[in-house]
mmCIF file of C-alpha atoms in Angstrom:
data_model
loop_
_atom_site.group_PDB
_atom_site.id
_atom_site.type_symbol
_atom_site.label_atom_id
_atom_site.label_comp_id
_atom_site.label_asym_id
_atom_site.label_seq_id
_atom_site.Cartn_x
_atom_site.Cartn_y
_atom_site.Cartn_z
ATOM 1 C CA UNK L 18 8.056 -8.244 -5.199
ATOM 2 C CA UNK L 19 4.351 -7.767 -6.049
ATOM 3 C CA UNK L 20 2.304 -9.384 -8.689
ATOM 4 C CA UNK L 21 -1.084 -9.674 -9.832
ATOM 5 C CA UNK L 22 -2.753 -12.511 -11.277
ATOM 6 C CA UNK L 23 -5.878 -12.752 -13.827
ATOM 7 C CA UNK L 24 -6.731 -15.933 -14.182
ATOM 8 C CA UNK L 25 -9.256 -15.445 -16.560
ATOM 9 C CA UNK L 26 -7.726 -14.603 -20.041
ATOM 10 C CA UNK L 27 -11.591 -14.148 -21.438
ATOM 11 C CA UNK L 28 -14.885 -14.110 -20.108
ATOM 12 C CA UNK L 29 -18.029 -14.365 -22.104
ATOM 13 C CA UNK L 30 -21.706 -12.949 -20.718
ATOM 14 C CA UNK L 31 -25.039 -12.946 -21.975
ATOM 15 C CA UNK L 32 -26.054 -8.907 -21.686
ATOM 16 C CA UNK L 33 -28.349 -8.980 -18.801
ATOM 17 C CA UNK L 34 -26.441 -11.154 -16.749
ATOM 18 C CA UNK L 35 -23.958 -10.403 -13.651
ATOM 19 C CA UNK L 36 -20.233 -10.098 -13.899
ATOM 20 C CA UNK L 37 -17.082 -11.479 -11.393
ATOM 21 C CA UNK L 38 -13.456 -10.448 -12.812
ATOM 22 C CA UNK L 39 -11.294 -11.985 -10.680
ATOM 23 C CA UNK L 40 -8.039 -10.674 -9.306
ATOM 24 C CA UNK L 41 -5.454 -12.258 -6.974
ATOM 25 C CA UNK L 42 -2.066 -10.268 -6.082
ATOM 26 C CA UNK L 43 0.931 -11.330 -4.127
ATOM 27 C CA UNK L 44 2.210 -8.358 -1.972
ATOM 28 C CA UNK L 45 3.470 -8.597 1.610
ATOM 29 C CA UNK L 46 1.842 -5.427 3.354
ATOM 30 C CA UNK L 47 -1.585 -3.379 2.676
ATOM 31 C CA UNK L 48 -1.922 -2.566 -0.976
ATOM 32 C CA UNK L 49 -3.500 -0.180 -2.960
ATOM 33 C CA UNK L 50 -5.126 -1.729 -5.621
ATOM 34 C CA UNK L 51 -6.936 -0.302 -8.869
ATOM 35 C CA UNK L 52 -9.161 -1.232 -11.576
ATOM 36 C CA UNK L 53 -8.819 -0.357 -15.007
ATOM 37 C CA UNK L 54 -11.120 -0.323 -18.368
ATOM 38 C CA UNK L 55 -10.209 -0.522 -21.640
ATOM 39 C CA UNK L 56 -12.101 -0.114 -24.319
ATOM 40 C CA UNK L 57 -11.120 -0.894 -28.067
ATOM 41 C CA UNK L 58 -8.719 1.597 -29.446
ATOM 42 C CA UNK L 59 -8.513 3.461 -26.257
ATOM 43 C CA UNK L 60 -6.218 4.128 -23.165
ATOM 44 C CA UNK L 61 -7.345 2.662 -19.799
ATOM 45 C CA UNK L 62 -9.788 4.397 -17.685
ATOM 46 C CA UNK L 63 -9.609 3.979 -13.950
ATOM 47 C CA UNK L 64 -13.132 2.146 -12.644
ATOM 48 C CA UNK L 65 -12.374 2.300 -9.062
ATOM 49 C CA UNK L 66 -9.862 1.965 -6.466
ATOM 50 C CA UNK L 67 -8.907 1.007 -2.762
ATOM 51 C CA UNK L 68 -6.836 2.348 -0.486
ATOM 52 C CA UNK L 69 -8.206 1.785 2.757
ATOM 53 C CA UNK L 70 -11.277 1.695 4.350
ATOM 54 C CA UNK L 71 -14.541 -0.335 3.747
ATOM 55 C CA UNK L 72 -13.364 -3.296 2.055
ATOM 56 C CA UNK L 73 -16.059 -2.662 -0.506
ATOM 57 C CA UNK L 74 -15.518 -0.116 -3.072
ATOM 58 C CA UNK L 75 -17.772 1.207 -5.797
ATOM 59 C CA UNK L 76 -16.227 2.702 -8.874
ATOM 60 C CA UNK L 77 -18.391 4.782 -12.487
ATOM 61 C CA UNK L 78 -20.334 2.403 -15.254
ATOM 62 C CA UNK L 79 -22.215 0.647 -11.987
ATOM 63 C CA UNK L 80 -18.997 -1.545 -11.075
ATOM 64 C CA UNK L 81 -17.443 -2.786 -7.546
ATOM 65 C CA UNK L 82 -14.855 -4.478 -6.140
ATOM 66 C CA UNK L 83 -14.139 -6.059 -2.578
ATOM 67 C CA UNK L 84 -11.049 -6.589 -1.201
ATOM 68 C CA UNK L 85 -10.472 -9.907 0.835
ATOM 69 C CA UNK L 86 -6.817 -9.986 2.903
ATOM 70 C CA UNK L 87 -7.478 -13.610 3.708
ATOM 71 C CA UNK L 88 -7.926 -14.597 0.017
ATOM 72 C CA UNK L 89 -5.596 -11.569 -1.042
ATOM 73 C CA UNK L 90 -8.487 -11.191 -3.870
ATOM 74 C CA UNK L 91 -10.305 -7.990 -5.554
ATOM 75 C CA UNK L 92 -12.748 -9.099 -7.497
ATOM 76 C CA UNK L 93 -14.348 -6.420 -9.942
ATOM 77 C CA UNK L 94 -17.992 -7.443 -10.468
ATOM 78 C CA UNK L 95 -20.951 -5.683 -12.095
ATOM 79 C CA UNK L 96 -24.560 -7.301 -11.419
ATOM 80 C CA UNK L 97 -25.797 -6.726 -15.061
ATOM 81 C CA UNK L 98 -23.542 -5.987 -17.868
ATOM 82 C CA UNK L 99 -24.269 -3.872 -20.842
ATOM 83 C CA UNK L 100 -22.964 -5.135 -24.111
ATOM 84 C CA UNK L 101 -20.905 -1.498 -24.147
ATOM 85 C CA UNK L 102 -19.435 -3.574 -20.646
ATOM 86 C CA UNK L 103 -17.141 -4.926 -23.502
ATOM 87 C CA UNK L 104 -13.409 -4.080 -23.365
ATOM 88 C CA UNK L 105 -10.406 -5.438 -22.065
ATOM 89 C CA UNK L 106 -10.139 -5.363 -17.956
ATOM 90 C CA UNK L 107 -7.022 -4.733 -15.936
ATOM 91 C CA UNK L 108 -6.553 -4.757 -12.448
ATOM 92 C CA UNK L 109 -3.553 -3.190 -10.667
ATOM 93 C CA UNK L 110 -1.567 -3.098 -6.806
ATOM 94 C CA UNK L 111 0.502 -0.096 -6.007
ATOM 95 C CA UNK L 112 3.057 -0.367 -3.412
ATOM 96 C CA UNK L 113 3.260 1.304 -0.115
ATOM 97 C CA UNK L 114 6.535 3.805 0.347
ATOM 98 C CA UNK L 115 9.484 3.762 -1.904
ATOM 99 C CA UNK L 116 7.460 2.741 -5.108
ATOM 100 C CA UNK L 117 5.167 4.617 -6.989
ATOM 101 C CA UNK L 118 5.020 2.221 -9.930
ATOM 102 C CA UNK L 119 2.062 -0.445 -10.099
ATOM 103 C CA UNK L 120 2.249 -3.919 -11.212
ATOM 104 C CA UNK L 121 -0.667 -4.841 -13.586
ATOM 105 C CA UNK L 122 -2.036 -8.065 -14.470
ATOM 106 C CA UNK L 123 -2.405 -9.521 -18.056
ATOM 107 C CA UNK L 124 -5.973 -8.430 -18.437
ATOM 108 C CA UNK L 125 -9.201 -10.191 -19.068
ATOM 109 C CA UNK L 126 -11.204 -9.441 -22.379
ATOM 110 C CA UNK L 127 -14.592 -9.721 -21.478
ATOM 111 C CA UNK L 128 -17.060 -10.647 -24.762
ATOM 112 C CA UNK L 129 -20.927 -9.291 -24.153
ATOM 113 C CA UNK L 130 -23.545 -11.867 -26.021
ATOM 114 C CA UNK L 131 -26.369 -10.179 -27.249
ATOM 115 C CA UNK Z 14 -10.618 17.261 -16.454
ATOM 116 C CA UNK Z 15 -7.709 15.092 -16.472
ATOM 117 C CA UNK Z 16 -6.083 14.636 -19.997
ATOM 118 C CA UNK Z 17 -3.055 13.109 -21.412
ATOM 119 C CA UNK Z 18 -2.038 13.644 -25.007
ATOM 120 C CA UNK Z 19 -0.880 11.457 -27.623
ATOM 121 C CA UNK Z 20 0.328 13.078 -30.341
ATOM 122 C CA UNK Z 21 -0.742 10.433 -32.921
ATOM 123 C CA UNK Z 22 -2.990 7.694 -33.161
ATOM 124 C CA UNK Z 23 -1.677 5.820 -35.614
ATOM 125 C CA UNK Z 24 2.107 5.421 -36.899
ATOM 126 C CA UNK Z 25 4.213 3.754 -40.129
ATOM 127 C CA UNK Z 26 7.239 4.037 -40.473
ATOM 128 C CA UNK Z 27 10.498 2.122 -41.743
ATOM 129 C CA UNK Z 28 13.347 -0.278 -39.709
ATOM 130 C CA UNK Z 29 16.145 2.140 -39.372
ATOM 131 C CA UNK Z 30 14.565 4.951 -38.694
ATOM 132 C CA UNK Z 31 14.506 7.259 -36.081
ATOM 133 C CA UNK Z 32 11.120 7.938 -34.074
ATOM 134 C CA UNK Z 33 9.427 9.971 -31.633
ATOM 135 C CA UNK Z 34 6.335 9.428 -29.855
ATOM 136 C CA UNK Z 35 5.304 13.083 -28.009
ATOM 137 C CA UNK Z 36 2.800 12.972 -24.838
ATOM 138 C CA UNK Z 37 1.403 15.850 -22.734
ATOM 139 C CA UNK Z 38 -0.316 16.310 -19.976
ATOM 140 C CA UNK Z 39 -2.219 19.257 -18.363
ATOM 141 C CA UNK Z 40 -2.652 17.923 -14.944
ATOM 142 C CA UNK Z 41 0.724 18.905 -13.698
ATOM 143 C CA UNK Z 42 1.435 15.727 -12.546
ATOM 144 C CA UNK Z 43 5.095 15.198 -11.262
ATOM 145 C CA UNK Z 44 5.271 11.218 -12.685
ATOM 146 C CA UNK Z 45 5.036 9.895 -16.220
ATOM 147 C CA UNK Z 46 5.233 6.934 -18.151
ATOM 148 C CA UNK Z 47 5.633 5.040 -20.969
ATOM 149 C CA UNK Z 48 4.060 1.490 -21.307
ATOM 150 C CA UNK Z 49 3.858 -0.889 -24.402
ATOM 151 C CA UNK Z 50 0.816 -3.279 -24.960
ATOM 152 C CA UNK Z 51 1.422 -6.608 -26.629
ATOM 153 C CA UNK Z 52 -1.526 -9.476 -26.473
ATOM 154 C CA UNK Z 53 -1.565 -11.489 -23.953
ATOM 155 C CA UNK Z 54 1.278 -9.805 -22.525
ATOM 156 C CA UNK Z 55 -0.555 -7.200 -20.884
ATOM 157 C CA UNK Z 56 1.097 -3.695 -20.407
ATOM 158 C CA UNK Z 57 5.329 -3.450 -19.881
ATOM 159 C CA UNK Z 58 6.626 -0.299 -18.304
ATOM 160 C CA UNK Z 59 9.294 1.113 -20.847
ATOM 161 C CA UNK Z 60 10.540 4.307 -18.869
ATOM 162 C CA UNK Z 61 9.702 6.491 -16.282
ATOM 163 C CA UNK Z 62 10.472 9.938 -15.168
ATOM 164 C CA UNK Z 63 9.186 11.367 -11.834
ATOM 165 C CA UNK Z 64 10.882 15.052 -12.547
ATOM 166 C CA UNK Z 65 11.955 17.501 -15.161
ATOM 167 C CA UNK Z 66 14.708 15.794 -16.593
ATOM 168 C CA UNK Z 67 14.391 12.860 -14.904
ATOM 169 C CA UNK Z 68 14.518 9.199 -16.037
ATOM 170 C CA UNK Z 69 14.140 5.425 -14.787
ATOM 171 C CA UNK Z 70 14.669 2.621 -16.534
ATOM 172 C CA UNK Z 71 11.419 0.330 -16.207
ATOM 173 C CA UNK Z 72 11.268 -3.356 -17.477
ATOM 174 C CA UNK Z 73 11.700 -3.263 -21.340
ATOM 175 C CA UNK Z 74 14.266 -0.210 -21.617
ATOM 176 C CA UNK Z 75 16.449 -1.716 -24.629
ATOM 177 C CA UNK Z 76 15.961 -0.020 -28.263
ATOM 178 C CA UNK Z 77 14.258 3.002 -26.441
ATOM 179 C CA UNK Z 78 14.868 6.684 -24.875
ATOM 180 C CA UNK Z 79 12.984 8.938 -23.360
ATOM 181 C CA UNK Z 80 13.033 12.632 -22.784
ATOM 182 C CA UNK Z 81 11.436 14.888 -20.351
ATOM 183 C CA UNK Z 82 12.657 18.542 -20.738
ATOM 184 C CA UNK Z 83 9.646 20.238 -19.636
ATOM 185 C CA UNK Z 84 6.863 18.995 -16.897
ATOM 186 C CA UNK Z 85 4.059 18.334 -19.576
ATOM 187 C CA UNK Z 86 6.017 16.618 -21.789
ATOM 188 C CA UNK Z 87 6.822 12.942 -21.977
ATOM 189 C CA UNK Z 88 8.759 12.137 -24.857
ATOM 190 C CA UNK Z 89 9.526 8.154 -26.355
ATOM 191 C CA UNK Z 90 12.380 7.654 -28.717
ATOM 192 C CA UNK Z 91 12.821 4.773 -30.600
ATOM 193 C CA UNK Z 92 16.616 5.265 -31.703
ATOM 194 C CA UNK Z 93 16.496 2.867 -34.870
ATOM 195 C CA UNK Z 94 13.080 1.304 -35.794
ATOM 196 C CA UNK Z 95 13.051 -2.336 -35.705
ATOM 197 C CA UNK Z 96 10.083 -4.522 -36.802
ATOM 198 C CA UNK Z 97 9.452 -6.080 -32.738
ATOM 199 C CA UNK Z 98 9.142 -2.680 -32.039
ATOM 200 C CA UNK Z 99 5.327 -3.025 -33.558
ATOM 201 C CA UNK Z 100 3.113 -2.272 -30.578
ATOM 202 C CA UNK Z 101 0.648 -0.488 -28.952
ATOM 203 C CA UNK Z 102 2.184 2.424 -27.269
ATOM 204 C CA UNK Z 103 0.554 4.018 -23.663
ATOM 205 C CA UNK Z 104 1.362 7.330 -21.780
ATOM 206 C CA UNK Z 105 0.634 7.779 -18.488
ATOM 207 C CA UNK Z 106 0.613 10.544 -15.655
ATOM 208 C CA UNK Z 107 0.209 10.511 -11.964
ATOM 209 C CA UNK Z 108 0.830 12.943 -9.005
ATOM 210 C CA UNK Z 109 2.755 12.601 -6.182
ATOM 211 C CA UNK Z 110 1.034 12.933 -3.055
ATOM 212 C CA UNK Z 111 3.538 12.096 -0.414
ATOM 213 C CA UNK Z 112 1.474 11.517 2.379
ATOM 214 C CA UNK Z 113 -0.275 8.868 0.745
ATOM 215 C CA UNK Z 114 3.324 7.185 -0.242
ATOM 216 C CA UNK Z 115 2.346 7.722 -4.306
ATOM 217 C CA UNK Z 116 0.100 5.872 -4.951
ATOM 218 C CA UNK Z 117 -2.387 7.885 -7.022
ATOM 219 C CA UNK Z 118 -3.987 6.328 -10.002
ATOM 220 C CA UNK Z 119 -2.608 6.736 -13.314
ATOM 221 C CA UNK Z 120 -3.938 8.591 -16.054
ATOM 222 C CA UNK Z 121 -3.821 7.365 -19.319
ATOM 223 C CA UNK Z 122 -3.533 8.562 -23.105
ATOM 224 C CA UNK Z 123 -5.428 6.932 -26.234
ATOM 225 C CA UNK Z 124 -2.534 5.296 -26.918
ATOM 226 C CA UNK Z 125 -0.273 4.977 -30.361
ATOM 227 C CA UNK Z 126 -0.376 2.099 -32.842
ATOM 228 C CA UNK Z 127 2.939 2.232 -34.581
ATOM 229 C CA UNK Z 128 3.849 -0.252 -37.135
ATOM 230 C CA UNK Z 129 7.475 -0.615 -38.036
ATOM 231 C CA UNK Z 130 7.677 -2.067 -42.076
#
């Protein structure tokens, strides 16, 4: 079964300053993996996404994410956040054939610092 | 663009009772879906339906229904109201692209905050 891990319940940033969300997921073949944003009192938006392809993906608001097989990793990052960067994050991993129905992680808040 | 629907916001009602959470959306996507967000529980598919009249169970079925009698139209039922039932409510769509096995993001509504008293 697949599964994706945030490790990172919170993260806290000075505005200015660059941004890793991590994102580890468990699935045996390629995935397809997504990133969404969610800001307070909304639904998610989708940032980006990766099907296949360069490993390195760029998504809206300035955000990217790489994909790394070895470390089974996409990590969303963002080289200078904007306090309106604030929301809760979510990363996701569809499944190839037979399943149409991604697995998201738990989120990570991320908390801007003037 | 893309939109999905939620028919409310924001939602009170009473234990016992009998309620309905509408969603549409105008993409004419085949697949929709009904999530609930708890903290630090992230988001737990209730039902989906990938057709007209179609309906899968997804992780957290108990206490709900769903109907789906037309293409747009996602309903949630909640066939007596109980207090754990509080929650954050999400409706999604996708399409279904079969040469690239499904997996097309997910669009998503504002979401409904129903509180059960």
């Amino acid at each position: 079964a697949q599964s994706v891990t945030q490790p990172d319940i919170h993260i806290t940033v000075s505005e200015g300053a660059s941004l890793e969300l991590r994102c580890n997921y468990s699935y045996g073949a390629t995935p397809y993996l997504f990133w969404y944003v969610q800001s307070p009192g909304q639904g998610l938006q989708l940032l980006l996404k990766y099907f296949s392809g360069d490993t390195l993906v760029q998504g809206i608001k300035g955000f990217e994410a790489e994909f790394k097989r070895s470390q089974s990793s996409f990590n969303l990052r963002k080289p200078s956040v904007h306090w309106s960067d604030a929301a809760e994050y979510f990363c996701a991993v569809g499944s190839s054939g037979g399943s149409y129905i991604p697995t998201f992680g738990r989120g990570t808040s991320l908390i801007v610092h003037p | 663009d893309v939109k999905v629907t939620q028919s409310s916001r924001y939602l009170v009602k009473r234990t016992g009772e009998k309620v309905f959470l509408e969603c549409v959306q105008d993409m004419d996507h085949e697949n929709m879906f009904w999530y609930r967000q708890d903290p630090g529980l992230g988001l737990r598919l209730i039902y989906f339906s990938y057709d007209v009249k179609m309906k899968e169970k997804g992780d957290i079925p108990e206490g709900y229904s769903v109907s789906r009698e037309k293409k747009e139209r996602f309903s949630l039922i909640l066939e007596s109201a109980s207090t754990n039932q509080t929650s954050m409510y999400l409706c999604a769509s996708s399409s279904l692209v079969r040469a690239r096995s499904d997996n097309q993001p997910q669009h998503f509504g504002d979401g409904t905050r129903l509180s059960i008293l």
